[in-house]
Amino acid sequence: MDMNGFDANNVDPAQSREPIPAGWYKAVITESEEKPTKAQTGSYLQMTVEVIDGDQAGRKAFERLNLNNPNATAVEIAQRTLSSICRAVGVMTPRQSADLHDKPFMVKIKVKPARDGYDASNEIAEYTAPNVQTSGSAPASGGSTPPWKK
């Protein structure tokens, strides 16, 4: 195979595929996109949540909100989660999902154990404002330039 001039000096190496350890982390939403559901009966908002402090900085978790779904319970759960996110980032009436990007908050990440042939994975359990005391340990902040702005 021709490597077409590939230079590993110009590409960051792959990150660990192990789940982020359970705990509280300072994070931001870096991306969001509306995607159709598998059944094509609605859509969900997929958000990329990136840890910005501590030894897990740069690691990502994902949130999927079924905001447009024929299942009313799924929509209610998604709306409650979105309300938690809005409160955590201080944007109570976003006009678009990008209004939630790049605003620091605290996120509680859980590890779902391996099951049914799938590896262990992360699940986002809770969101809160960055200045709210969280139970459990949260990585300490450091540096004057936020990592996601470097």
PDB file of C-alpha atoms in Angstrom:
ATOM      1  CA  MET A   1       0.000   0.000   0.000  1.00  0.00           C
ATOM      2  CA  ASP A   2       1.319   3.417  -0.936  1.00  0.00           C
ATOM      3  CA  MET A   3       1.313   5.612   2.194  1.00  0.00           C
ATOM      4  CA  ASN A   4       1.078   8.737   0.003  1.00  0.00           C
ATOM      5  CA  GLY A   5       3.631  10.749   1.967  1.00  0.00           C
ATOM      6  CA  PHE A   6       2.050  10.154   5.403  1.00  0.00           C
ATOM      7  CA  ASP A   7       4.066  11.804   8.204  1.00  0.00           C
ATOM      8  CA  ALA A   8       3.179  10.742  11.766  1.00  0.00           C
ATOM      9  CA  ASN A   9       4.925  13.901  13.011  1.00  0.00           C
ATOM     10  CA  ASN A  10       1.953  15.890  11.671  1.00  0.00           C
ATOM     11  CA  VAL A  11      -0.850  13.754  13.134  1.00  0.00           C
ATOM     12  CA  ASP A  12      -1.775  13.338  16.806  1.00  0.00           C
ATOM     13  CA  PRO A  13      -1.762   9.685  17.850  1.00  0.00           C
ATOM     14  CA  ALA A  14      -5.045   7.910  18.570  1.00  0.00           C
ATOM     15  CA  GLN A  15      -6.454   8.345  22.068  1.00  0.00           C
ATOM     16  CA  SER A  16      -7.306   5.500  24.393  1.00  0.00           C
ATOM     17  CA  ARG A  17     -10.453   3.611  23.514  1.00  0.00           C
ATOM     18  CA  GLU A  18     -11.028   2.754  27.160  1.00  0.00           C
ATOM     19  CA  PRO A  19     -14.001   4.570  28.714  1.00  0.00           C
ATOM     20  CA  ILE A  20     -13.381   7.766  30.650  1.00  0.00           C
ATOM     21  CA  PRO A  21     -13.242   6.780  34.354  1.00  0.00           C
ATOM     22  CA  ALA A  22     -16.450   7.503  36.269  1.00  0.00           C
ATOM     23  CA  GLY A  23     -16.536  10.893  37.979  1.00  0.00           C
ATOM     24  CA  TRP A  24     -17.165  14.609  37.599  1.00  0.00           C
ATOM     25  CA  TYR A  25     -15.351  16.514  34.837  1.00  0.00           C
ATOM     26  CA  LYS A  26     -15.260  20.064  33.554  1.00  0.00           C
ATOM     27  CA  ALA A  27     -16.422  19.940  29.947  1.00  0.00           C
ATOM     28  CA  VAL A  28     -17.886  21.829  26.994  1.00  0.00           C
ATOM     29  CA  ILE A  29     -20.132  20.895  24.099  1.00  0.00           C
ATOM     30  CA  THR A  30     -17.970  21.192  20.993  1.00  0.00           C
ATOM     31  CA  GLU A  31     -20.339  19.938  18.290  1.00  0.00           C
ATOM     32  CA  SER A  32     -24.018  19.219  17.793  1.00  0.00           C
ATOM     33  CA  GLU A  33     -25.960  17.799  14.893  1.00  0.00           C
ATOM     34  CA  GLU A  34     -29.537  16.738  14.231  1.00  0.00           C
ATOM     35  CA  LYS A  35     -29.691  13.195  12.875  1.00  0.00           C
ATOM     36  CA  PRO A  36     -32.584  10.996  11.757  1.00  0.00           C
ATOM     37  CA  THR A  37     -33.617   8.129  14.013  1.00  0.00           C
ATOM     38  CA  LYS A  38     -32.855   4.599  12.853  1.00  0.00           C
ATOM     39  CA  ALA A  39     -36.586   4.029  12.226  1.00  0.00           C
ATOM     40  CA  GLN A  40     -36.766   7.298  10.221  1.00  0.00           C
ATOM     41  CA  THR A  41     -39.750   8.375  12.374  1.00  0.00           C
ATOM     42  CA  GLY A  42     -38.073  11.368  13.983  1.00  0.00           C
ATOM     43  CA  SER A  43     -34.708  12.886  14.776  1.00  0.00           C
ATOM     44  CA  TYR A  44     -32.319  13.299  17.660  1.00  0.00           C
ATOM     45  CA  LEU A  45     -29.742  15.880  18.630  1.00  0.00           C
ATOM     46  CA  GLN A  46     -26.281  14.369  18.971  1.00  0.00           C
ATOM     47  CA  MET A  47     -23.862  16.463  21.013  1.00  0.00           C
ATOM     48  CA  THR A  48     -20.137  15.931  21.493  1.00  0.00           C
ATOM     49  CA  VAL A  49     -19.098  16.661  25.082  1.00  0.00           C
ATOM     50  CA  GLU A  50     -15.342  17.186  25.533  1.00  0.00           C
ATOM     51  CA  VAL A  51     -13.523  17.097  28.871  1.00  0.00           C
ATOM     52  CA  ILE A  52     -11.409  20.257  29.174  1.00  0.00           C
ATOM     53  CA  ASP A  53      -9.488  19.804  32.440  1.00  0.00           C
ATOM     54  CA  GLY A  54      -7.424  17.186  34.227  1.00  0.00           C
ATOM     55  CA  ASP A  55      -5.789  14.036  32.946  1.00  0.00           C
ATOM     56  CA  GLN A  56      -8.811  13.178  30.774  1.00  0.00           C
ATOM     57  CA  ALA A  57      -8.712  16.521  28.899  1.00  0.00           C
ATOM     58  CA  GLY A  58      -9.507  16.054  25.227  1.00  0.00           C
ATOM     59  CA  ARG A  59     -11.543  12.883  25.789  1.00  0.00           C
ATOM     60  CA  LYS A  60     -15.094  12.881  24.443  1.00  0.00           C
ATOM     61  CA  ALA A  61     -18.475  11.528  25.441  1.00  0.00           C
ATOM     62  CA  PHE A  62     -21.720  11.820  23.519  1.00  0.00           C
ATOM     63  CA  GLU A  63     -25.261  12.829  24.387  1.00  0.00           C
ATOM     64  CA  ARG A  64     -28.216  11.920  22.192  1.00  0.00           C
ATOM     65  CA  LEU A  65     -31.502  13.712  22.787  1.00  0.00           C
ATOM     66  CA  ASN A  66     -34.676  12.360  21.158  1.00  0.00           C
ATOM     67  CA  LEU A  67     -36.313  15.765  20.797  1.00  0.00           C
ATOM     68  CA  ASN A  68     -38.413  14.791  17.754  1.00  0.00           C
ATOM     69  CA  ASN A  69     -39.796  11.313  18.355  1.00  0.00           C
ATOM     70  CA  PRO A  70     -43.211   9.640  18.251  1.00  0.00           C
ATOM     71  CA  ASN A  71     -42.533   8.247  21.752  1.00  0.00           C
ATOM     72  CA  ALA A  72     -43.685  10.980  24.156  1.00  0.00           C
ATOM     73  CA  THR A  73     -41.646   9.510  27.035  1.00  0.00           C
ATOM     74  CA  ALA A  74     -38.445   9.684  24.981  1.00  0.00           C
ATOM     75  CA  VAL A  75     -39.170  13.333  24.155  1.00  0.00           C
ATOM     76  CA  GLU A  76     -39.879  14.171  27.816  1.00  0.00           C
ATOM     77  CA  ILE A  77     -36.590  12.575  28.928  1.00  0.00           C
ATOM     78  CA  ALA A  78     -34.717  14.468  26.200  1.00  0.00           C
ATOM     79  CA  GLN A  79     -36.353  17.772  27.170  1.00  0.00           C
ATOM     80  CA  ARG A  80     -35.445  17.272  30.842  1.00  0.00           C
ATOM     81  CA  THR A  81     -31.846  16.517  29.905  1.00  0.00           C
ATOM     82  CA  LEU A  82     -31.743  19.552  27.613  1.00  0.00           C
ATOM     83  CA  SER A  83     -33.098  21.682  30.478  1.00  0.00           C
ATOM     84  CA  SER A  84     -30.244  20.425  32.690  1.00  0.00           C
ATOM     85  CA  ILE A  85     -27.712  21.292  29.988  1.00  0.00           C
ATOM     86  CA  CYS A  86     -29.200  24.772  29.464  1.00  0.00           C
ATOM     87  CA  ARG A  87     -29.078  25.484  33.196  1.00  0.00           C
ATOM     88  CA  ALA A  88     -25.506  24.173  33.446  1.00  0.00           C
ATOM     89  CA  VAL A  89     -24.240  26.464  30.669  1.00  0.00           C
ATOM     90  CA  GLY A  90     -26.464  29.435  31.588  1.00  0.00           C
ATOM     91  CA  VAL A  91     -28.419  29.584  28.307  1.00  0.00           C
ATOM     92  CA  MET A  92     -32.081  29.191  29.203  1.00  0.00           C
ATOM     93  CA  THR A  93     -33.608  29.845  25.767  1.00  0.00           C
ATOM     94  CA  PRO A  94     -31.224  28.641  23.049  1.00  0.00           C
ATOM     95  CA  ARG A  95     -32.304  29.397  19.488  1.00  0.00           C
ATOM     96  CA  GLN A  96     -30.067  26.714  18.035  1.00  0.00           C
ATOM     97  CA  SER A  97     -27.909  23.958  19.480  1.00  0.00           C
ATOM     98  CA  ALA A  98     -24.724  25.919  18.683  1.00  0.00           C
ATOM     99  CA  ASP A  99     -25.786  28.402  21.396  1.00  0.00           C
ATOM    100  CA  LEU A 100     -24.735  25.701  23.900  1.00  0.00           C
ATOM    101  CA  HIS A 101     -21.239  25.213  22.452  1.00  0.00           C
ATOM    102  CA  ASP A 102     -17.974  26.175  24.202  1.00  0.00           C
ATOM    103  CA  LYS A 103     -19.597  27.071  27.541  1.00  0.00           C
ATOM    104  CA  PRO A 104     -17.950  25.236  30.462  1.00  0.00           C
ATOM    105  CA  PHE A 105     -20.032  23.076  32.806  1.00  0.00           C
ATOM    106  CA  MET A 106     -19.544  20.047  35.031  1.00  0.00           C
ATOM    107  CA  VAL A 107     -20.595  16.643  33.787  1.00  0.00           C
ATOM    108  CA  LYS A 108     -20.916  13.387  35.710  1.00  0.00           C
ATOM    109  CA  ILE A 109     -19.771  10.479  33.604  1.00  0.00           C
ATOM    110  CA  LYS A 110     -20.620   6.867  34.393  1.00  0.00           C
ATOM    111  CA  VAL A 111     -19.126   3.705  32.945  1.00  0.00           C
ATOM    112  CA  LYS A 112     -21.599   1.201  31.531  1.00  0.00           C
ATOM    113  CA  PRO A 113     -20.116  -2.292  31.918  1.00  0.00           C
ATOM    114  CA  ALA A 114     -19.412  -4.490  28.905  1.00  0.00           C
ATOM    115  CA  ARG A 115     -22.517  -6.449  27.897  1.00  0.00           C
ATOM    116  CA  ASP A 116     -23.929  -8.533  25.074  1.00  0.00           C
ATOM    117  CA  GLY A 117     -20.710  -8.435  23.066  1.00  0.00           C
ATOM    118  CA  TYR A 118     -20.234  -4.664  23.433  1.00  0.00           C
ATOM    119  CA  ASP A 119     -17.260  -3.129  25.255  1.00  0.00           C
ATOM    120  CA  ALA A 120     -17.702  -0.964  28.327  1.00  0.00           C
ATOM    121  CA  SER A 121     -18.758   2.576  27.407  1.00  0.00           C
ATOM    122  CA  ASN A 122     -19.510   5.973  28.887  1.00  0.00           C
ATOM    123  CA  GLU A 123     -22.880   7.416  29.763  1.00  0.00           C
ATOM    124  CA  ILE A 124     -23.508  10.993  30.827  1.00  0.00           C
ATOM    125  CA  ALA A 125     -25.494  10.939  34.054  1.00  0.00           C
ATOM    126  CA  GLU A 126     -25.744  14.570  35.141  1.00  0.00           C
ATOM    127  CA  TYR A 127     -24.947  18.178  34.213  1.00  0.00           C
ATOM    128  CA  THR A 128     -24.392  21.144  36.507  1.00  0.00           C
ATOM    129  CA  ALA A 129     -22.952  24.653  36.407  1.00  0.00           C
ATOM    130  CA  PRO A 130     -19.165  24.800  36.826  1.00  0.00           C
ATOM    131  CA  ASN A 131     -19.399  26.724  40.116  1.00  0.00           C
ATOM    132  CA  VAL A 132     -21.724  24.217  41.831  1.00  0.00           C
ATOM    133  CA  GLN A 133     -20.166  21.834  44.369  1.00  0.00           C
ATOM    134  CA  THR A 134     -20.445  18.258  43.120  1.00  0.00           C
ATOM    135  CA  SER A 135     -20.423  15.120  45.202  1.00  0.00           C
ATOM    136  CA  GLY A 136     -17.439  12.952  44.398  1.00  0.00           C
ATOM    137  CA  SER A 137     -14.162  14.143  42.999  1.00  0.00           C
ATOM    138  CA  ALA A 138     -13.891  16.584  40.141  1.00  0.00           C
ATOM    139  CA  PRO A 139     -10.579  17.293  38.428  1.00  0.00           C
ATOM    140  CA  ALA A 140      -8.996  20.565  39.470  1.00  0.00           C
ATOM    141  CA  SER A 141      -8.836  23.434  37.008  1.00  0.00           C
ATOM    142  CA  GLY A 142      -5.469  24.614  35.852  1.00  0.00           C
ATOM    143  CA  GLY A 143      -3.891  27.078  33.478  1.00  0.00           C
ATOM    144  CA  SER A 144      -5.100  30.443  32.282  1.00  0.00           C
ATOM    145  CA  THR A 145      -5.950  29.465  28.696  1.00  0.00           C
ATOM    146  CA  PRO A 146      -8.787  26.940  28.483  1.00  0.00           C
ATOM    147  CA  PRO A 147      -7.566  23.760  26.712  1.00  0.00           C
ATOM    148  CA  TRP A 148     -10.385  23.895  24.125  1.00  0.00           C
ATOM    149  CA  LYS A 149      -9.228  27.375  23.031  1.00  0.00           C
ATOM    150  CA  LYS A 150      -5.559  26.389  22.453  1.00  0.00           C
TER     151      LYS A 150
END
